[in-house]
Structures are given as structure tokens and as C-alpha cells.
Tab-separated table of C-alpha atoms in Angstrom:
chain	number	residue	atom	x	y	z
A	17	UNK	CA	121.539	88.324	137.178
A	18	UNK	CA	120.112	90.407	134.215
A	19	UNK	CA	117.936	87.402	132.797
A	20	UNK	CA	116.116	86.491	136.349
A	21	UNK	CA	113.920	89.901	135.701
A	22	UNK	CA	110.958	90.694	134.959
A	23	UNK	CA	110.613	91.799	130.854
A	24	UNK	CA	106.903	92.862	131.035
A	25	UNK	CA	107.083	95.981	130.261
A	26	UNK	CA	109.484	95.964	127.512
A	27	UNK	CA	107.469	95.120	124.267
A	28	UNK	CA	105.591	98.420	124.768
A	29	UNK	CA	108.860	100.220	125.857
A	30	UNK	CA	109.914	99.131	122.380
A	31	UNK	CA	107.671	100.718	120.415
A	32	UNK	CA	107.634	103.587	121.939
A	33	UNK	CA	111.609	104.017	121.561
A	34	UNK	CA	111.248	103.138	117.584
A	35	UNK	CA	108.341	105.695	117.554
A	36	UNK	CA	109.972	108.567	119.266
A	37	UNK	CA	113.578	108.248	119.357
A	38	UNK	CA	114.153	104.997	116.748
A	39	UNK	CA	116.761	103.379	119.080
A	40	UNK	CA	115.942	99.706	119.242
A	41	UNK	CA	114.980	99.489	115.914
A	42	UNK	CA	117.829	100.943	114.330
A	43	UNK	CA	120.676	99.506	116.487
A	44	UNK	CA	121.466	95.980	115.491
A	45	UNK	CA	121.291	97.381	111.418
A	46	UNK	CA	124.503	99.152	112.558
A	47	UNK	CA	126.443	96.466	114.466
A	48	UNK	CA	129.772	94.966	113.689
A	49	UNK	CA	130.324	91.921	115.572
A	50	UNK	CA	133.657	92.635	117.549
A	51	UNK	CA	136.601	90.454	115.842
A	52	UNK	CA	138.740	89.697	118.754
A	53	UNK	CA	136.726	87.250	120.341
A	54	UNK	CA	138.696	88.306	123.680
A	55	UNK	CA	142.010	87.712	122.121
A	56	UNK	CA	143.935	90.951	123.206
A	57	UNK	CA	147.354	91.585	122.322
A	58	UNK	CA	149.859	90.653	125.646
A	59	UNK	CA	153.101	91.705	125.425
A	60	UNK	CA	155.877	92.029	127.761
A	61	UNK	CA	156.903	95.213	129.395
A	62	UNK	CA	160.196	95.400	126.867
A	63	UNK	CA	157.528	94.987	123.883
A	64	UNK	CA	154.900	98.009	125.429
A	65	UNK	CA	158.069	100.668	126.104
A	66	UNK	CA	158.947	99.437	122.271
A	67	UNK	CA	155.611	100.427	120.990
A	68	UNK	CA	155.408	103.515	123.252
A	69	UNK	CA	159.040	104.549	121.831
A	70	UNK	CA	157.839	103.859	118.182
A	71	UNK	CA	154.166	105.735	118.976
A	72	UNK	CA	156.525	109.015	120.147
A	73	UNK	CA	158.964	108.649	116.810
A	74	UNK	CA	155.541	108.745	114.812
A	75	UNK	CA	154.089	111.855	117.003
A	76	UNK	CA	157.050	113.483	116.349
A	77	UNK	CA	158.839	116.587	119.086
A	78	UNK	CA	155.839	118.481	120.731
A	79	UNK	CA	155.709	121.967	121.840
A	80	UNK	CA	155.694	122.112	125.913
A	81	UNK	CA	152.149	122.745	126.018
A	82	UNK	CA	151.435	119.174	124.728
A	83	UNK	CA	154.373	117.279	125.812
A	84	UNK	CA	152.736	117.209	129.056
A	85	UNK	CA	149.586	114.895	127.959
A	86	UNK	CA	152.478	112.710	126.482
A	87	UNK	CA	154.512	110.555	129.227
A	88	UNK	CA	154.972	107.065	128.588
A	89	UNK	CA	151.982	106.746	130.702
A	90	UNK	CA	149.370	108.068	128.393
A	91	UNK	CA	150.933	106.923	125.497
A	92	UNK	CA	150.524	103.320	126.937
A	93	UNK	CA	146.532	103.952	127.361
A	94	UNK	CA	146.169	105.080	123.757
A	95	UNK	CA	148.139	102.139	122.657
A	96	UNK	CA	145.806	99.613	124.806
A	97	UNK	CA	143.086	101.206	123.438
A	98	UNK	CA	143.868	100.864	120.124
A	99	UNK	CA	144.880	96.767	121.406
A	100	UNK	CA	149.026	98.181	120.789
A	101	UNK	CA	148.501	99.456	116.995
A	102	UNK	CA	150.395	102.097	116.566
A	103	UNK	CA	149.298	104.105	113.823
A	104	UNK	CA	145.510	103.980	115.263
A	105	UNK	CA	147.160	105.025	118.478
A	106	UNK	CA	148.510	107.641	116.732
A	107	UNK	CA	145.669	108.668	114.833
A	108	UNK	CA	143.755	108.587	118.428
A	109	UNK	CA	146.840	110.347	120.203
A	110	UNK	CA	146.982	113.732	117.597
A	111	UNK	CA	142.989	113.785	117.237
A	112	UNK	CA	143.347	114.112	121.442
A	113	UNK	CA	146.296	116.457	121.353
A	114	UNK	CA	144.008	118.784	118.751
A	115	UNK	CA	140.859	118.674	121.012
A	116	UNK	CA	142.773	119.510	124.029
A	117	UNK	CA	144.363	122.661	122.088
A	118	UNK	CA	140.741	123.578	120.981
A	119	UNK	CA	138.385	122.992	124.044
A	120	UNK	CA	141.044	123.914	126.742
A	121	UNK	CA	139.747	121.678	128.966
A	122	UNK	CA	142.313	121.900	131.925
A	123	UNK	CA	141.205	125.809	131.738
A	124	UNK	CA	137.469	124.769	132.744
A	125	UNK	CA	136.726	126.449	136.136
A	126	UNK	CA	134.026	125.504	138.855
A	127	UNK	CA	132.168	128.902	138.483
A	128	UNK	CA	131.541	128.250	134.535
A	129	UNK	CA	129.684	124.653	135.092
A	130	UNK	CA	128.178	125.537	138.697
A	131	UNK	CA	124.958	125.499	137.455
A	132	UNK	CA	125.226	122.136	135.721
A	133	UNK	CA	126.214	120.255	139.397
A	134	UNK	CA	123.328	121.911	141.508
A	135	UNK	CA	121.065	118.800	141.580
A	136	UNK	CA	124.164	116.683	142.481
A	137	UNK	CA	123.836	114.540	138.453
A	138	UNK	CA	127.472	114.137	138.490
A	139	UNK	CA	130.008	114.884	141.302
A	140	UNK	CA	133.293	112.939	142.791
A	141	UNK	CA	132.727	111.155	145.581
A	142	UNK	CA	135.034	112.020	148.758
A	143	UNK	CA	135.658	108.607	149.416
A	144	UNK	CA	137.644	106.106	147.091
A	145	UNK	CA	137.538	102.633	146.135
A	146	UNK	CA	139.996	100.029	147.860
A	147	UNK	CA	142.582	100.241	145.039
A	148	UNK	CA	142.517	104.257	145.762
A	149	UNK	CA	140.971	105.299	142.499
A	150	UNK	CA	138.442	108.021	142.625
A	151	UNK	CA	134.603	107.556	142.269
A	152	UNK	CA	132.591	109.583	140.113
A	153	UNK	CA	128.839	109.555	141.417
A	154	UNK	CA	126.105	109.670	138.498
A	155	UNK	CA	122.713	110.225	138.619
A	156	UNK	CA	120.732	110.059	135.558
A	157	UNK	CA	117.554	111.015	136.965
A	158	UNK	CA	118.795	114.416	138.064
A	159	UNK	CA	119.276	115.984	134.849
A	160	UNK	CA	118.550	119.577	135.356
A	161	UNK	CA	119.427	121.593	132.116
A	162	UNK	CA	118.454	121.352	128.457
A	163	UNK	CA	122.340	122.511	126.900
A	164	UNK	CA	124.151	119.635	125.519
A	165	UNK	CA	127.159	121.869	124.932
A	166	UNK	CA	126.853	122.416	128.379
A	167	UNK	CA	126.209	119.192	130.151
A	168	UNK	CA	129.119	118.015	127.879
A	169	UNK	CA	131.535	120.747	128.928
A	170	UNK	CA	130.998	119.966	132.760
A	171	UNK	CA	131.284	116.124	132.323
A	172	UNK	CA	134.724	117.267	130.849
A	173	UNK	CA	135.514	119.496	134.131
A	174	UNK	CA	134.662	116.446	135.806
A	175	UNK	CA	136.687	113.906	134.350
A	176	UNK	CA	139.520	116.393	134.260
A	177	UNK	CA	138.938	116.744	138.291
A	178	UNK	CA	139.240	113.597	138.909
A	179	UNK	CA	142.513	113.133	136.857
A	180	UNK	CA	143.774	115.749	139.263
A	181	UNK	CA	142.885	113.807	141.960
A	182	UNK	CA	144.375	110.456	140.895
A	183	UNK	CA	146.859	109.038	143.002
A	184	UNK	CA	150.247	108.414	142.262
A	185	UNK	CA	150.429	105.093	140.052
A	186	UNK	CA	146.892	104.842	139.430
A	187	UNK	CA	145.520	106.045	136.064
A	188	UNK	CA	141.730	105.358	136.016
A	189	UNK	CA	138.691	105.901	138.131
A	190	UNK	CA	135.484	104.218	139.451
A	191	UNK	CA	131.909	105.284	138.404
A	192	UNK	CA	128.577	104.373	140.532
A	193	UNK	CA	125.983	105.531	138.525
A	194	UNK	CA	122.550	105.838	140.579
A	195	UNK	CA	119.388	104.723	138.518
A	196	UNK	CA	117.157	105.585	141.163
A	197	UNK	CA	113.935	108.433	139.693
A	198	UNK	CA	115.528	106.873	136.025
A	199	UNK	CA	112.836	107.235	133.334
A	200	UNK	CA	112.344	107.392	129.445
A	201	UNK	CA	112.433	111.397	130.350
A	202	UNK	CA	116.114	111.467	130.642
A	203	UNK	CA	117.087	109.655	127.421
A	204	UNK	CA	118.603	112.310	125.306
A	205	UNK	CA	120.309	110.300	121.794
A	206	UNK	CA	121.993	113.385	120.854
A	207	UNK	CA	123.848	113.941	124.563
A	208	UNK	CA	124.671	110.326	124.034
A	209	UNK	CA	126.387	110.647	121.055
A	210	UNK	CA	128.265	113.621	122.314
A	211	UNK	CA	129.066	111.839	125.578
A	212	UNK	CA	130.065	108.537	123.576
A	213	UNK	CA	133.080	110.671	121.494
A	214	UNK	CA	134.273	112.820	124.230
A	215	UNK	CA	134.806	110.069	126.684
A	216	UNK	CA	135.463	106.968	123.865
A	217	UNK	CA	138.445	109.517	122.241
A	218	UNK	CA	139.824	111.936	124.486
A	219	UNK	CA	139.800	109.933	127.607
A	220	UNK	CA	140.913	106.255	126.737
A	221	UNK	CA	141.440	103.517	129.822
A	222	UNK	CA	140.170	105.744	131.958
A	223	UNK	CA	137.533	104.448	133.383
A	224	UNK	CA	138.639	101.151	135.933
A	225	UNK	CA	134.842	100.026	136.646
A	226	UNK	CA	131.486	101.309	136.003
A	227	UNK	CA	128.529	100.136	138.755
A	228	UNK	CA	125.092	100.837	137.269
A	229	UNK	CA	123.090	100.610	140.603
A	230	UNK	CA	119.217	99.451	140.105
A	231	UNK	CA	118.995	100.445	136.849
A	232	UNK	CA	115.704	100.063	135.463
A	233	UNK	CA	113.958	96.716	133.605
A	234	UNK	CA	113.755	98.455	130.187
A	235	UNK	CA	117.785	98.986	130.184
A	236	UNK	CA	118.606	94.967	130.372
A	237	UNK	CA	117.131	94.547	126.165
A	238	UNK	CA	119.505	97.031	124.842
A	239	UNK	CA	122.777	95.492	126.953
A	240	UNK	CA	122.053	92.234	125.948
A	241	UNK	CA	121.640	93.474	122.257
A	242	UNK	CA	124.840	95.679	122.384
A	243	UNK	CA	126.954	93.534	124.623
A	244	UNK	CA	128.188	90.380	122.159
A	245	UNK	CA	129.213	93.722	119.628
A	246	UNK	CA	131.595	94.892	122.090
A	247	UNK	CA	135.500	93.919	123.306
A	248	UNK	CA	135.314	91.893	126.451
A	249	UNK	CA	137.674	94.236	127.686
A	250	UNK	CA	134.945	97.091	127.595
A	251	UNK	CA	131.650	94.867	129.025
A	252	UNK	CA	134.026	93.249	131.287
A	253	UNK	CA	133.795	96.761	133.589
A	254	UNK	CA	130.168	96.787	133.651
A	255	UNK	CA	128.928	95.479	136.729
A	256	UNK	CA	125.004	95.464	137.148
A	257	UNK	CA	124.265	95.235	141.076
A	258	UNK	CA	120.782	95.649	142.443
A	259	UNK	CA	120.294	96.186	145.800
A	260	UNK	CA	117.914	93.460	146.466
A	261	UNK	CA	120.388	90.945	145.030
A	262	UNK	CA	122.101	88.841	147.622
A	263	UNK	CA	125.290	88.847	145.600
A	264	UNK	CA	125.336	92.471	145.415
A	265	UNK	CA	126.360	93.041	148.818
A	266	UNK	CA	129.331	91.087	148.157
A	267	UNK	CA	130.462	93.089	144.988
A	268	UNK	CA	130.137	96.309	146.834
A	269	UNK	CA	131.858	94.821	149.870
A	270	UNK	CA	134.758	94.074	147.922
A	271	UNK	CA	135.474	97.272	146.234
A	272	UNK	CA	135.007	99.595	149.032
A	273	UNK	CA	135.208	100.450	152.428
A	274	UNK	CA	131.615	100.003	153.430
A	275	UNK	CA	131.692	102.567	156.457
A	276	UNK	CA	132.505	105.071	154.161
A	277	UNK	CA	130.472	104.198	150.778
A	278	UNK	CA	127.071	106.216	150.547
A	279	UNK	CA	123.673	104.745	152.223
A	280	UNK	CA	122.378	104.985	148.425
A	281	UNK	CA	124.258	102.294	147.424
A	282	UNK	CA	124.251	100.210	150.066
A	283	UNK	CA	127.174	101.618	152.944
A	284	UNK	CA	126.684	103.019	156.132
A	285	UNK	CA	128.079	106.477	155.373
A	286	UNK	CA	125.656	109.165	155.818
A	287	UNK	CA	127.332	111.272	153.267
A	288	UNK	CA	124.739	113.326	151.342
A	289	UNK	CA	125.261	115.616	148.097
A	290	UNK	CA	125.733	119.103	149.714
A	291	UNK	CA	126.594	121.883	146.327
A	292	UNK	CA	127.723	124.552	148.615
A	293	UNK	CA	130.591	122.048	150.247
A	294	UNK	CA	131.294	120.545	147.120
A	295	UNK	CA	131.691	123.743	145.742
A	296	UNK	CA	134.308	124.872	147.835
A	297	UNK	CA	136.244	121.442	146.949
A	298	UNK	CA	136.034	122.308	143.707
A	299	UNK	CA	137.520	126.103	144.460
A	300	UNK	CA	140.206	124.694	146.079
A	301	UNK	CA	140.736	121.622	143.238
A	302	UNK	CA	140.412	124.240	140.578
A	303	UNK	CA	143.503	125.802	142.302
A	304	UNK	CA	145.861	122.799	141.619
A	305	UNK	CA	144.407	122.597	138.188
A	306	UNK	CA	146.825	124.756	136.554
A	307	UNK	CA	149.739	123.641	138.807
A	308	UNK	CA	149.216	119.978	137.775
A	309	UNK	CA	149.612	120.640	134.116
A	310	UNK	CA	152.642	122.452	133.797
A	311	UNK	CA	154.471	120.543	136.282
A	312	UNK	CA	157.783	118.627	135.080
A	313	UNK	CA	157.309	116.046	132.207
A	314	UNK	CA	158.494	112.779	133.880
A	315	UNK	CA	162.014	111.596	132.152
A	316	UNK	CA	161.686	109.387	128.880
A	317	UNK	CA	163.862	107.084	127.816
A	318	UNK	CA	164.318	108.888	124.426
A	319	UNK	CA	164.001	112.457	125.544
A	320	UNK	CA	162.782	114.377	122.821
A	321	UNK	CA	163.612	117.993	122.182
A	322	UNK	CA	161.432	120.686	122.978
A	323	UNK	CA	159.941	122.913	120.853
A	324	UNK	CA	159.213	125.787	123.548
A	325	UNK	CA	159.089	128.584	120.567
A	326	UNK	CA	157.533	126.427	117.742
A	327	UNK	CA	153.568	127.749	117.180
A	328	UNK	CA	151.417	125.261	117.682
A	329	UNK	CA	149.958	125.771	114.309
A	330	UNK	CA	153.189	124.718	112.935
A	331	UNK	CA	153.144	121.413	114.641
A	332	UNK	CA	151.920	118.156	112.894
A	333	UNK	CA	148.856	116.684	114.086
A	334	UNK	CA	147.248	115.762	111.135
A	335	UNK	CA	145.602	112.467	111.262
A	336	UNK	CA	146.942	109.136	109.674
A	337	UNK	CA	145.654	108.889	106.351
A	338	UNK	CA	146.001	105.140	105.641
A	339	UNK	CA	142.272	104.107	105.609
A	340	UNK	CA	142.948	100.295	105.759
A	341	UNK	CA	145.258	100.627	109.210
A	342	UNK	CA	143.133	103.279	111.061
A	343	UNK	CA	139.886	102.850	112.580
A	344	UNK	CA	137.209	105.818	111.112
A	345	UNK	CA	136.090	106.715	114.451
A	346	UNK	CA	135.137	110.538	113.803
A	347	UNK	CA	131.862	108.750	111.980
A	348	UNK	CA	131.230	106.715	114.655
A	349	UNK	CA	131.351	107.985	118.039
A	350	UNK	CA	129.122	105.015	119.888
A	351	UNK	CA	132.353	102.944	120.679
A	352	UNK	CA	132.647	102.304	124.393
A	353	UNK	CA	129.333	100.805	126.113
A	354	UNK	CA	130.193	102.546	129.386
A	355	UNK	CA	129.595	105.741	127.737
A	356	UNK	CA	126.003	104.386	126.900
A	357	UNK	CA	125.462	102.832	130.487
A	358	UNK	CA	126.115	105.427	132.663
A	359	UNK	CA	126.361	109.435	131.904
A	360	UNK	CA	122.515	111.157	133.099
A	361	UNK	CA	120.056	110.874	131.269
A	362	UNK	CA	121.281	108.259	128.647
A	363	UNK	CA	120.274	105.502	126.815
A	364	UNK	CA	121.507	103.560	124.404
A	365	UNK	CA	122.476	105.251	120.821
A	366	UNK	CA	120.561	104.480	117.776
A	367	UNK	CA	123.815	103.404	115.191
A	368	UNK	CA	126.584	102.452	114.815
A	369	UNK	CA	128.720	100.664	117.609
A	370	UNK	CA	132.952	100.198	117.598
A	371	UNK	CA	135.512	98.353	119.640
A	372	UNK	CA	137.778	100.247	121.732
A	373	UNK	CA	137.381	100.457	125.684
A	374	UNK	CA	137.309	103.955	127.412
């Protein structure tokens, strides 16, 4: 599908990248060639609950106010992250745990990003895909503020809305990311980077499938680059689909409910991006935010005690020291391609790629 198209216009799109931005000519001096060769770690439901029980002995008893982000759930998605390691779980798990006491992000509230969602560049979708997970809409081209700290603090309220949303049993979500309008305007290396770590550490296995829709010819060099540097396990949920395809159809048909998907991706649903209705959803989401995180922890196997009085200062989150068993991914944020692929107005980072899926 990717190699049928036209490549015209991507020696000049080349050197204007290495001129202005030094992407492409950078990026394969920083590659590791993933080691698994597709060979991840399967183990038996009795051999997961053993690592999840030995990944809570290493976190150690957590105050209330973090206990929450810790069922055996989310312990499993740092764990298949990290392909069942423990200690980088771990690592990954108290770096998370940190963040999450630091940038508050269940705190977020629709009126503080408001701005950031006027032009519709990222929004959930009202309808869902046929396994029920929600769909986070993306549209690079619609980029509408210069703010990185911004644009990265409502991609957070966003991901963090759609968690809320998730139904019962179902732990990740869809994206359909909209290249329509896409140009070199909207590649921003620095939101990329940012975009990369948020998504690549705090929100592991999240993401179920990510659609880019018509992206652009200049995007197909820097996937094929990237892509044999990656775990299966993360290119695997990058689907390209272009509308004029005859296979595409057939992809889309399969994953959801064609009456209800948008007309911009090929449905029959005349569902447009309308801020003051999707506004009030978010008032009334924002409402269940605070609900959702305090609610009962579900019951674990090994209960461990709470430490409702403990500060949180007092707790131990420090990271695993042990340089040869833990991955260094503070200095190297680039380390899930979806991250690349699909938040607005990205492209490709310049450096350094690693090998965990989102």
C-alpha cells in the first residue's frame, strides 16, 4: 500500500527537512535496531498475576491517592510494556506515579484547555469502534496555538477523558487521525518530543489502533525508515488507509459501524465538529472526573495496607537504579511510533528511537 505511491516530491522534501528542522538526516544516526525480532514474552494468566504480585511487592504500600492508578489492571499494561520485566515496569510504574502527583492531570478541567479544542485538532468522537473502545479524532492540520506546554496539557485532558469514558473491560482506545490540509507548516520537533514522553511513559497500552487517514506522500520515507527500529507490537497498530484505496473500505468497514463513522473518513454519518456541543460533553464528563478517581480500588489478591496518613513525600518512588536492567528512557523520549504518526502537527523526531508500545 505505502510503496504503490508516488515519491516525486520527496528528494526536495528532504532537503528541506535537513535544512530547517534536520530530521531525516539525523534519524537513522540514532537508531537501535529493535532486538526482539517479534519474539514477545507469552505467559499464562498464573505467570502475569505472578509478575503483577511481584511488580506491587517492589512498589511497595501506596498512599490512597495513588493506589488508585494501581489495580492489577494497570500494573499488567506497564508490565506488557516493559515485555513482563519487572524492574523496568517498575522504574516506568513510580516515574508515572511521580508525574501524576506533579501535573495533576485528573484535576485538568474543560474551561482551562477550551481554547486549545476550538478548531476541532483533537476531540473524542461520540461514536465507538465495534469492540466499544473510544475514538479520539486528530487533525494535524488544525493546529491553532503556538504553546507547547499548552497543546501538551490538553492532549493530557484528552487522553484522561477518554479513560473516563472506557467501558468496563476495555483498557485502550482508537485514534483516526485526519491528514487532510497536512503540510510541512504543522511539523513542530519540539511538540513531538514532548508528545512522544507523555504518551510513550505515562500512558502505556493505551492506545488499541491508530488510523492515519490520507496522510500525505512525504510521510511514507520516514515510516519506512523508522518502522524495522520498532517492536512489531507498536507498527503492528498503524494502519495507513487512503480513501481512494479499494482495500480501505474494507478496513474501515470492519472496525466500525459505518452509519455512524464520520463522512471524513469514509461513513455515512453526518456528524460534524460542533465546540459549543462538545463543550457541554466535556462539562458534564469533567463532572465524573473526580468521581471516577476516588472510587473503590478493585480487590487484590494481596491487599496491601493503606497508608491514608503517610505524606506523599515520604513515600518511595525513586527510580530503579540498576543501569544494566532498566531501560534510560528519560533521555530518550521518541519510543512509540504512534506518538510520531498521529498527534497535530507532527512529524517524525530527529534522534533517538526505543522499543516499548504506547
Amino acid at each position: 500500500m505505502l510503496l504503490g505511491r508516488s515519491w516525486e516530491t520527496i528528494p526536495p522534501l528532504i532537503n528541506q527537512l535537513t535544512i530547517e528542522k534536520g530530521v531525516f538526516g539525523n534519524m537513522s544516526v540514532g537508531l537501535k535496531k529493535s532486538p526482539s525480532n517479534g519474539l514477545d514474552k507469552h505467559l499464562t494468566s498464573d505467570e502475569q498475576q505472578a509478575k503483577v504480585n511481584e511488580l506491587r511487592k517492589l512498589i511497595g504500600p501506596l498512599p490512597d491517592k495513588l493506589s488508585i492508578y494501581c489495580s492489577d489492571v494497570s500494573m499488567s499494561r506497564y508490565l506488557r510494556a516493559r515485555n513482563w520485566n519487572v524492574k523496568k515496569a517498575s522504574k516506568m510504574l513510580k516515574d508515572s506515579l511521580k508525574w501524576r502527583l506533579e501535573y495533576k492531570p485528573e484535576e485538568i478541567r474543560w474551561e482551562e484547555v477550551a481554547h486549545e479544542a476550538e478548531t476541532g485538532k483533537i476531540y473524542r468522537s461520540t461514536s465507538i469502534d465495534k469492540h466499544g473502545r473510544p475514538v479520539l479524532v486528530m487533525r494535524p492540520s488544525r493546529q491553532n496555538t503556538k504553546s507547547t506546554k499548552g497543546q501538551i496539557k490538553y492532549l493530557v485532558y484528552c487522553m484522561e477523558n477518554a479513560i473516563v469514558n472506557l467501558p468496563p473491560g476495555q483498557e485502550q482506545m482508537v485514534w483516526l487521525i485526519d491528514f487532510e490540509g497536512f503540510n510541512l507548516s504543522n511539523i513542530s520537533v519540539k511538540l513531538t518530543r514532548e508528545t512522544a514522553h507523555v504518551l510513550q511513559d505515562r500512558y502505556p497500552e493505551r492506545l488499541g489502533l491508530a488510523i492515519l487517514y490520507n496522510p500525505p506522500k512525504f510521510f511514507e520515507p520516514f515510516w519506512m525508515v523508522v518502522k524495522p527500529f520498532l517492536e512489531p507490537k507498536t507498527y503492528n497498530k498503524v494502519k495507513f488507509v487512503y480513501s481512494d484505496d479499494v482495500s480501505a473500505k474494507k478496513i474501515m468497514e470492519d472496525l466500525f459501524d459505518m452509519d455512524q463513522l464520520e463522512s471524513a473518513f469514509g461513513g455515512k454519518g453526518d456528524i460534524s465538529f460542533d465546540i459549543n456541543k462538545y463543550a457541554e460533553r466535556m462539562r458534564e464528563d469533567d463532572k465524573k472526573m473526580s468521581s471516577f478517581w476516588t472510587r473503590g480500588n478493585p480487590p487484590l489478591e494481596s491487599p496491601q495496607p493503606a497508608l491514608t496518613s503517610a505524606p506523599i513525600d515520604s513515600i518511595n518512588l525513586g527510580s530503579d537504579s540498576d543501569a544494566s536492567d532498566v531501560e534510560k528512557t528519560d533521555c530518550s523520549p521518541y519510543q512509540g511510533l504512534e506518538l510520531e504518526v498521529t498527534f497535530p502537527g507532527q512529524q517524525m523526531p530527529d534522534t533517538n528511537f526505543g522499543k516499548s508500545a504506547i
